[in-house]
CSV table of N, CA and C in Angstrom, one decimal:
chain,number,residue,atom,x,y,z
A,287,MET,N,9.6,-5.1,15.0
A,287,MET,CA,9.9,-4.7,16.7
A,287,MET,C,9.0,-5.0,17.2
A,288,PHE,N,9.1,-5.5,18.2
A,288,PHE,CA,7.8,-6.4,19.1
A,288,PHE,C,7.8,-5.4,20.6
A,289,LEU,N,6.6,-4.8,21.0
A,289,LEU,CA,6.3,-4.1,22.1
A,289,LEU,C,5.4,-4.9,22.9
A,290,GLU,N,5.2,-4.8,24.5
A,290,GLU,CA,3.9,-5.4,24.7
A,290,GLU,C,2.7,-4.5,24.8
A,291,GLU,N,2.0,-5.1,24.5
A,291,GLU,CA,0.6,-4.1,25.0
A,291,GLU,C,-0.5,-5.2,25.4
A,292,ASN,N,-0.7,-5.2,26.8
A,292,ASN,CA,-2.2,-5.8,26.8
A,292,ASN,C,-1.9,-7.2,26.8
A,293,SER,N,-2.0,-8.3,26.5
A,293,SER,CA,-2.2,-9.7,26.6
A,293,SER,C,-1.0,-10.3,25.6
A,294,GLY,N,-1.0,-10.0,24.3
A,294,GLY,CA,-0.2,-10.1,23.8
A,294,GLY,C,0.8,-8.8,23.0
A,295,LEU,N,1.3,-9.3,21.4
A,295,LEU,CA,2.7,-8.8,21.0
A,295,LEU,C,1.9,-8.0,19.9
A,296,HIS,N,2.4,-6.7,19.6
A,296,HIS,CA,2.0,-6.1,18.4
A,296,HIS,C,3.0,-5.7,17.6
A,297,LEU,N,3.8,-5.3,15.7
A,297,LEU,CA,4.6,-4.9,15.3
A,297,LEU,C,4.2,-3.2,15.7
A,298,VAL,N,5.4,-2.6,15.6
A,298,VAL,CA,5.1,-1.3,16.0
A,298,VAL,C,6.4,-0.7,14.9
A,299,HIS,N,5.7,-0.2,13.6
A,299,HIS,CA,6.2,0.2,13.1
A,299,HIS,C,7.4,1.8,13.6
A,300,MET,N,8.9,1.2,13.3
A,300,MET,CA,10.1,2.3,13.5
A,300,MET,C,9.3,3.9,13.8
A,301,ASP,N,9.0,4.6,13.1
A,301,ASP,CA,8.8,5.6,12.7
A,301,ASP,C,7.4,6.3,14.2
A,302,GLU,N,7.1,5.4,14.8
A,302,GLU,CA,6.7,5.6,16.4
A,302,GLU,C,7.3,5.5,17.3
A,303,VAL,N,8.8,4.8,16.7
A,303,VAL,CA,9.7,4.5,17.6
A,303,VAL,C,10.6,5.6,18.1
A,304,PHE,N,10.6,6.7,16.1
A,304,PHE,CA,11.2,7.5,16.4
A,304,PHE,C,11.1,8.4,16.7
A,305,ALA,N,10.0,8.7,17.1
A,305,ALA,CA,9.0,9.6,17.2
A,305,ALA,C,9.0,9.7,18.6
A,306,LYS,N,9.4,8.6,19.7
A,306,LYS,CA,9.2,8.7,20.8
A,306,LYS,C,10.0,8.2,21.7
A,307,TYR,N,12.0,8.2,20.9
A,307,TYR,CA,12.6,7.7,21.1
A,307,TYR,C,13.4,8.7,23.0
A,308,ARG,N,12.3,9.2,22.9
A,308,ARG,CA,12.9,9.8,24.8
A,308,ARG,C,12.8,9.0,26.0
A,309,SER,N,11.6,8.6,25.4
A,309,SER,CA,10.7,7.7,26.2
A,309,SER,C,11.2,6.1,25.9
A,310,LEU,N,11.4,6.0,25.0
A,310,LEU,CA,11.6,4.9,25.1
A,310,LEU,C,12.1,3.5,26.0
A,311,ARG,N,11.1,2.6,25.5
A,311,ARG,CA,11.3,1.2,26.6
A,311,ARG,C,11.0,-0.3,25.9
A,312,ILE,N,12.1,-1.0,25.8
A,312,ILE,CA,12.5,-1.8,25.5
A,312,ILE,C,12.7,-2.9,27.0
A,313,ALA,N,11.9,-2.9,27.0
A,313,ALA,CA,12.2,-4.5,28.2
A,313,ALA,C,13.4,-3.6,28.8
A,314,GLY,N,13.0,-2.4,29.9
A,314,GLY,CA,13.7,-1.9,30.5
A,314,GLY,C,14.8,-1.4,30.5
A,315,VAL,N,14.8,-0.9,28.8
A,315,VAL,CA,15.3,0.3,28.4
A,315,VAL,C,14.6,1.9,29.0
A,316,GLU,N,15.7,2.4,29.8
A,316,GLU,CA,14.9,3.8,30.3
A,316,GLU,C,15.2,4.5,29.7
A,317,GLY,N,16.0,5.2,28.3
A,317,GLY,CA,16.4,5.9,27.5
A,317,GLY,C,17.9,6.1,27.2
A,318,PRO,N,17.7,7.0,26.3
A,318,PRO,CA,19.5,7.5,26.5
A,318,PRO,C,20.4,8.5,27.0
A,319,ASP,N,21.7,8.6,26.9
A,319,ASP,CA,22.4,9.5,27.5
A,319,ASP,C,22.6,9.9,26.4
A,320,ILE,N,22.1,11.3,25.8
A,320,ILE,CA,23.4,11.8,24.1
A,320,ILE,C,23.7,12.5,24.1
A,321,SER,N,24.4,12.8,25.5
A,321,SER,CA,25.4,14.0,25.8
A,321,SER,C,26.7,14.1,24.9
A,322,ASP,N,27.0,13.0,24.0
A,322,ASP,CA,27.8,13.1,22.9
A,322,ASP,C,27.1,12.0,21.9
A,323,LYS,N,26.6,12.8,20.5
A,323,LYS,CA,25.8,12.7,19.3
A,323,LYS,C,26.6,11.3,18.9
A,324,ASN,N,27.6,11.1,19.5
A,324,ASN,CA,28.7,9.5,18.2
A,324,ASN,C,28.8,8.7,19.9
A,325,CYS,N,28.7,8.7,21.0
A,325,CYS,CA,29.0,7.6,21.5
A,325,CYS,C,27.5,8.0,22.7
A,326,ILE,N,26.4,6.9,22.6
A,326,ILE,CA,25.2,7.0,23.2
A,326,ILE,C,25.1,6.1,24.5
A,327,VAL,N,25.6,6.5,25.3
A,327,VAL,CA,25.6,5.4,26.4
A,327,VAL,C,23.5,5.1,27.1
A,328,TRP,N,23.0,3.4,26.9
A,328,TRP,CA,22.1,3.0,27.5
A,328,TRP,C,21.3,2.1,28.4
A,329,PRO,N,20.9,2.5,29.7
A,329,PRO,CA,20.7,2.2,30.5
A,329,PRO,C,20.1,0.6,30.2
A,330,LEU,N,19.9,-0.6,31.1
A,330,LEU,CA,19.5,-1.2,30.6
A,330,LEU,C,19.0,-2.3,31.9
A,331,THR,N,17.9,-2.9,32.4
A,331,THR,CA,17.3,-3.5,33.1
A,331,THR,C,17.2,-5.0,32.7
A,332,LEU,N,17.6,-6.2,33.1
A,332,LEU,CA,17.4,-7.3,32.4
A,332,LEU,C,16.3,-7.8,32.6
A,333,THR,N,15.0,-7.6,32.4
A,333,THR,CA,14.2,-8.3,32.6
A,333,THR,C,13.9,-9.7,32.5
A,334,ASP,N,13.4,-10.8,33.0
A,334,ASP,CA,12.9,-12.3,33.1
A,334,ASP,C,12.6,-12.2,31.6
A,335,GLN,N,11.8,-11.5,30.6
A,335,GLN,CA,11.1,-11.1,29.4
A,335,GLN,C,12.4,-11.4,28.5
A,336,LEU,N,13.6,-11.1,28.8
A,336,LEU,CA,14.8,-11.1,28.1
A,336,LEU,C,15.8,-12.2,28.2
A,337,GLY,N,15.2,-13.0,28.9
A,337,GLY,CA,16.0,-14.4,29.8
A,337,GLY,C,16.4,-15.6,28.8
A,338,ASN,N,17.0,-16.3,29.1
A,338,ASN,CA,17.2,-17.6,28.7
A,338,ASN,C,16.7,-18.7,29.7
A,339,VAL,N,16.9,-20.0,29.5
A,339,VAL,CA,16.3,-21.6,30.5
A,339,VAL,C,17.8,-20.9,31.8
A,340,HIS,N,18.3,-20.4,31.2
A,340,HIS,CA,19.8,-20.6,32.0
A,340,HIS,C,19.7,-19.5,33.0
A,341,GLY,N,18.9,-18.3,33.0
A,341,GLY,CA,18.5,-17.7,33.8
A,341,GLY,C,19.2,-16.0,33.6
A,342,SER,N,20.3,-16.0,32.2
A,342,SER,CA,20.5,-14.9,31.9
A,342,SER,C,20.1,-14.5,30.1
A,343,LEU,N,21.0,-13.0,29.8
A,343,LEU,CA,20.1,-12.4,28.6
A,343,LEU,C,20.2,-13.3,27.3
A,344,HIS,N,19.5,-13.7,27.3
A,344,HIS,CA,19.6,-14.5,25.4
A,344,HIS,C,20.0,-14.3,24.8
A,345,GLY,N,20.3,-14.6,23.0
A,345,GLY,CA,21.7,-14.7,22.9
A,345,GLY,C,21.1,-13.7,21.7
A,346,GLY,N,20.1,-14.6,21.2
A,346,GLY,CA,18.9,-13.6,19.8
A,346,GLY,C,18.2,-12.2,20.8
A,347,VAL,N,18.3,-12.6,21.8
A,347,VAL,CA,17.4,-11.0,22.3
A,347,VAL,C,18.9,-9.8,22.6
A,348,ALA,N,20.3,-9.9,22.5
A,348,ALA,CA,21.2,-9.2,23.2
A,348,ALA,C,21.6,-9.1,21.4
A,349,ALA,N,21.2,-9.8,20.2
A,349,ALA,CA,21.6,-9.3,19.1
A,349,ALA,C,19.8,-8.0,18.1
A,350,TYR,N,19.5,-8.7,18.8
A,350,TYR,CA,17.6,-7.6,18.4
A,350,TYR,C,17.9,-6.1,19.3
A,351,LEU,N,17.8,-6.2,20.6
A,351,LEU,CA,18.7,-4.9,21.1
A,351,LEU,C,19.7,-4.2,20.2
A,352,VAL,N,21.0,-5.0,20.1
A,352,VAL,CA,21.9,-4.2,19.5
A,352,VAL,C,21.5,-3.5,17.8
A,353,ASP,N,20.7,-4.4,17.5
A,353,ASP,CA,20.5,-3.9,16.3
A,353,ASP,C,19.2,-2.9,16.0
A,354,ALA,N,18.0,-2.8,17.2
A,354,ALA,CA,17.7,-1.9,17.4
A,354,ALA,C,17.9,-1.0,17.4
A,355,ILE,N,18.7,-0.7,18.7
A,355,ILE,CA,19.5,0.5,18.8
A,355,ILE,C,20.8,1.3,18.6
A,356,THR,N,20.8,0.6,17.8
A,356,THR,CA,22.1,1.3,16.7
A,356,THR,C,21.0,1.8,15.2
A,357,SER,N,20.0,1.0,15.2
A,357,SER,CA,19.1,2.1,14.5
A,357,SER,C,18.8,3.4,14.9
A,358,ILE,N,17.9,3.0,15.7
A,358,ILE,CA,17.5,3.9,17.1
A,358,ILE,C,18.6,5.8,17.1
A,359,HIS,N,20.4,5.2,17.2
A,359,HIS,CA,21.6,6.0,17.6
A,359,HIS,C,21.7,6.2,15.8
A,360,LEU,N,21.6,6.0,15.0
A,360,LEU,CA,21.6,6.5,13.4
A,360,LEU,C,20.2,7.3,13.1
A,361,PHE,N,19.0,7.0,13.4
A,361,PHE,CA,18.2,8.0,13.5
A,361,PHE,C,18.8,9.1,13.9
A,362,LEU,N,19.2,9.7,15.6
A,362,LEU,CA,19.5,10.7,16.1
A,362,LEU,C,20.4,11.4,15.7
A,363,HIS,N,21.1,10.3,15.3
A,363,HIS,CA,22.9,11.2,14.3
A,363,HIS,C,22.4,11.8,13.4
A,364,ASP,N,21.8,11.2,12.5
A,364,ASP,CA,21.9,12.2,10.8
A,364,ASP,C,20.0,12.4,10.2
A,365,GLY,N,19.3,11.7,11.8
A,365,GLY,CA,17.2,11.6,10.7
A,365,GLY,C,17.7,10.4,10.0
A,366,ARG,N,18.1,9.7,10.2
A,366,ARG,CA,17.9,8.2,8.9
A,366,ARG,C,16.9,7.6,9.1
A,367,ARG,N,15.8,8.0,8.6
A,367,ARG,CA,15.2,7.1,8.9
A,367,ARG,C,14.8,5.9,7.7
A,368,SER,N,15.2,5.5,6.6
A,368,SER,CA,15.5,4.5,5.9
A,368,SER,C,16.8,3.5,5.8
A,369,HIS,N,16.8,2.4,6.7
A,369,HIS,CA,18.4,2.0,6.3
A,369,HIS,C,18.2,0.8,6.9
A,370,VAL,N,18.6,0.1,6.2
A,370,VAL,CA,18.6,-1.5,7.1
A,370,VAL,C,20.2,-2.5,7.4
A,371,SER,N,20.3,-2.9,8.5
A,371,SER,CA,21.2,-3.6,8.4
A,371,SER,C,21.7,-4.1,7.8
A,372,VAL,N,23.5,-4.9,7.1
A,372,VAL,CA,23.4,-5.5,6.1
A,372,VAL,C,24.1,-6.3,6.5
A,373,ASN,N,25.2,-6.4,7.7
A,373,ASN,CA,26.0,-6.8,8.8
A,373,ASN,C,25.8,-6.7,10.2
A,374,LEU,N,25.6,-8.2,10.9
A,374,LEU,CA,25.9,-8.1,12.0
A,374,LEU,C,26.4,-8.7,12.9
A,375,SER,N,27.5,-9.0,13.5
A,375,SER,CA,28.0,-9.8,14.1
A,375,SER,C,28.5,-9.6,15.6
A,376,LEU,N,27.8,-10.3,16.1
A,376,LEU,CA,28.3,-10.4,17.7
A,376,LEU,C,29.4,-11.8,18.1
A,377,HIS,N,30.4,-10.9,19.7
A,377,HIS,CA,30.9,-12.1,19.9
A,377,HIS,C,30.3,-12.0,21.9
A,378,TYR,N,30.3,-13.2,21.9
A,378,TYR,CA,30.1,-13.7,23.3
A,378,TYR,C,30.5,-13.9,24.1
A,379,MET,N,30.9,-13.1,25.3
A,379,MET,CA,31.8,-13.3,26.5
A,379,MET,C,32.2,-13.9,27.2
A,380,LYS,N,30.7,-13.4,28.0
A,380,LYS,CA,30.2,-14.1,29.1
A,380,LYS,C,28.8,-14.4,29.8
A,381,PRO,N,27.8,-15.1,30.1
A,381,PRO,CA,26.3,-15.0,30.2
A,381,PRO,C,26.2,-13.6,31.3
A,382,VAL,N,25.4,-12.7,30.5
A,382,VAL,CA,25.0,-11.5,32.1
A,382,VAL,C,23.3,-12.3,32.8
A,383,PRO,N,23.5,-12.2,33.4
A,383,PRO,CA,22.5,-12.9,34.4
A,383,PRO,C,21.4,-12.0,34.9
A,384,LEU,N,20.1,-12.1,34.3
A,384,LEU,CA,18.7,-11.2,35.2
A,384,LEU,C,19.1,-10.4,35.6
A,385,GLY,N,18.1,-9.2,35.4
A,385,GLY,CA,18.4,-8.9,36.9
A,385,GLY,C,19.0,-7.9,37.2
A,386,GLU,N,20.1,-7.8,36.4
A,386,GLU,CA,21.6,-7.4,36.6
A,386,GLU,C,21.3,-5.9,35.7
A,387,GLU,N,21.7,-4.1,36.2
A,387,GLU,CA,21.6,-3.7,35.5
A,387,GLU,C,22.6,-3.3,34.9
A,388,VAL,N,23.1,-2.8,33.5
A,388,VAL,CA,24.1,-2.7,32.3
A,388,VAL,C,23.8,-2.1,31.8
A,389,VAL,N,24.5,-1.5,30.7
A,389,VAL,CA,25.0,-0.5,29.8
A,389,VAL,C,25.0,-1.2,28.4
A,390,LEU,N,24.6,-0.6,27.5
A,390,LEU,CA,24.7,-0.6,26.1
A,390,LEU,C,25.5,0.7,25.6
A,391,LYS,N,26.3,0.0,25.0
A,391,LYS,CA,27.2,1.7,24.9
A,391,LYS,C,26.9,1.1,23.0
A,392,THR,N,26.6,2.2,22.6
A,392,THR,CA,26.7,2.3,20.9
A,392,THR,C,27.5,3.9,20.6
A,393,LYS,N,28.3,3.1,19.7
A,393,LYS,CA,29.2,4.5,19.0
A,393,LYS,C,29.3,4.4,17.5
A,394,ILE,N,29.4,5.5,16.9
A,394,ILE,CA,29.2,5.9,15.8
A,394,ILE,C,31.1,5.9,14.8
A,395,SER,N,31.0,4.8,14.5
A,395,SER,CA,32.9,4.7,13.7
A,395,SER,C,32.8,5.3,12.5
A,396,SER,N,31.8,4.9,11.8
A,396,SER,CA,31.6,6.1,10.7
A,396,SER,C,30.8,6.3,9.7
A,397,VAL,N,30.1,7.4,9.0
A,397,VAL,CA,29.2,7.7,8.1
A,397,VAL,C,29.1,8.2,7.3
A,398,GLY,N,29.3,7.2,5.9
A,398,GLY,CA,29.6,8.2,4.6
A,398,GLY,C,28.1,8.7,4.2
A,399,GLY,N,27.6,8.1,2.4
A,399,GLY,CA,26.8,8.7,1.9
A,399,GLY,C,25.5,7.3,2.3
A,400,LYS,N,25.9,6.3,2.2
A,400,LYS,CA,24.6,5.2,1.9
A,400,LYS,C,25.6,4.1,3.2
A,401,VAL,N,26.8,4.7,3.7
A,401,VAL,CA,26.5,3.2,4.8
A,401,VAL,C,27.2,3.8,5.4
A,402,ALA,N,27.1,3.4,6.8
A,402,ALA,CA,27.5,4.1,8.8
A,402,ALA,C,27.7,2.7,9.3
A,403,PHE,N,28.9,2.6,9.6
A,403,PHE,CA,29.0,2.1,11.0
A,403,PHE,C,29.4,2.1,12.1
A,404,LEU,N,28.4,1.5,12.6
A,404,LEU,CA,28.2,1.6,14.4
A,404,LEU,C,28.5,0.5,14.9
A,405,GLU,N,29.3,0.5,16.6
A,405,GLU,CA,29.5,-0.2,16.8
A,405,GLU,C,28.5,-0.5,18.6
A,406,ALA,N,28.1,-1.7,19.1
A,406,ALA,CA,27.7,-1.5,20.8
A,406,ALA,C,28.7,-2.9,21.4
A,407,GLU,N,28.5,-2.7,22.8
A,407,GLU,CA,29.1,-2.6,23.1
A,407,GLU,C,28.2,-3.5,24.9
A,408,PHE,N,27.9,-4.2,25.9
A,408,PHE,CA,27.4,-4.5,26.5
A,408,PHE,C,28.1,-4.0,27.8
A,409,TRP,N,28.0,-3.7,28.7
A,409,TRP,CA,29.1,-3.1,30.1
A,409,TRP,C,28.6,-4.0,31.4
């Protein structure tokens, strides 16, 4: 996970993110609404750093946000710090212009002993 610091980027261990999830800042993510443990709403402001040359959310950044934030959701749900994504599938329906206020809704479909299934949607 990369976060800006001064003039460059540095690698941040996920433990640092988990320790600071309440004040999480990933290019406009203000922090989650955790009133429902299985369905969390994450408000986002799409800044220029998240964009492509067409002035909309870059597809790779969208995939990164889904992967990182669903991982954080799983941690908030049951404290799992040791997990990896085994499948990430995205369907891009239409471009999302930069500067838009959107939300990323993450939902836990099911959790087993070794596998968890989560979904995410941008609104």
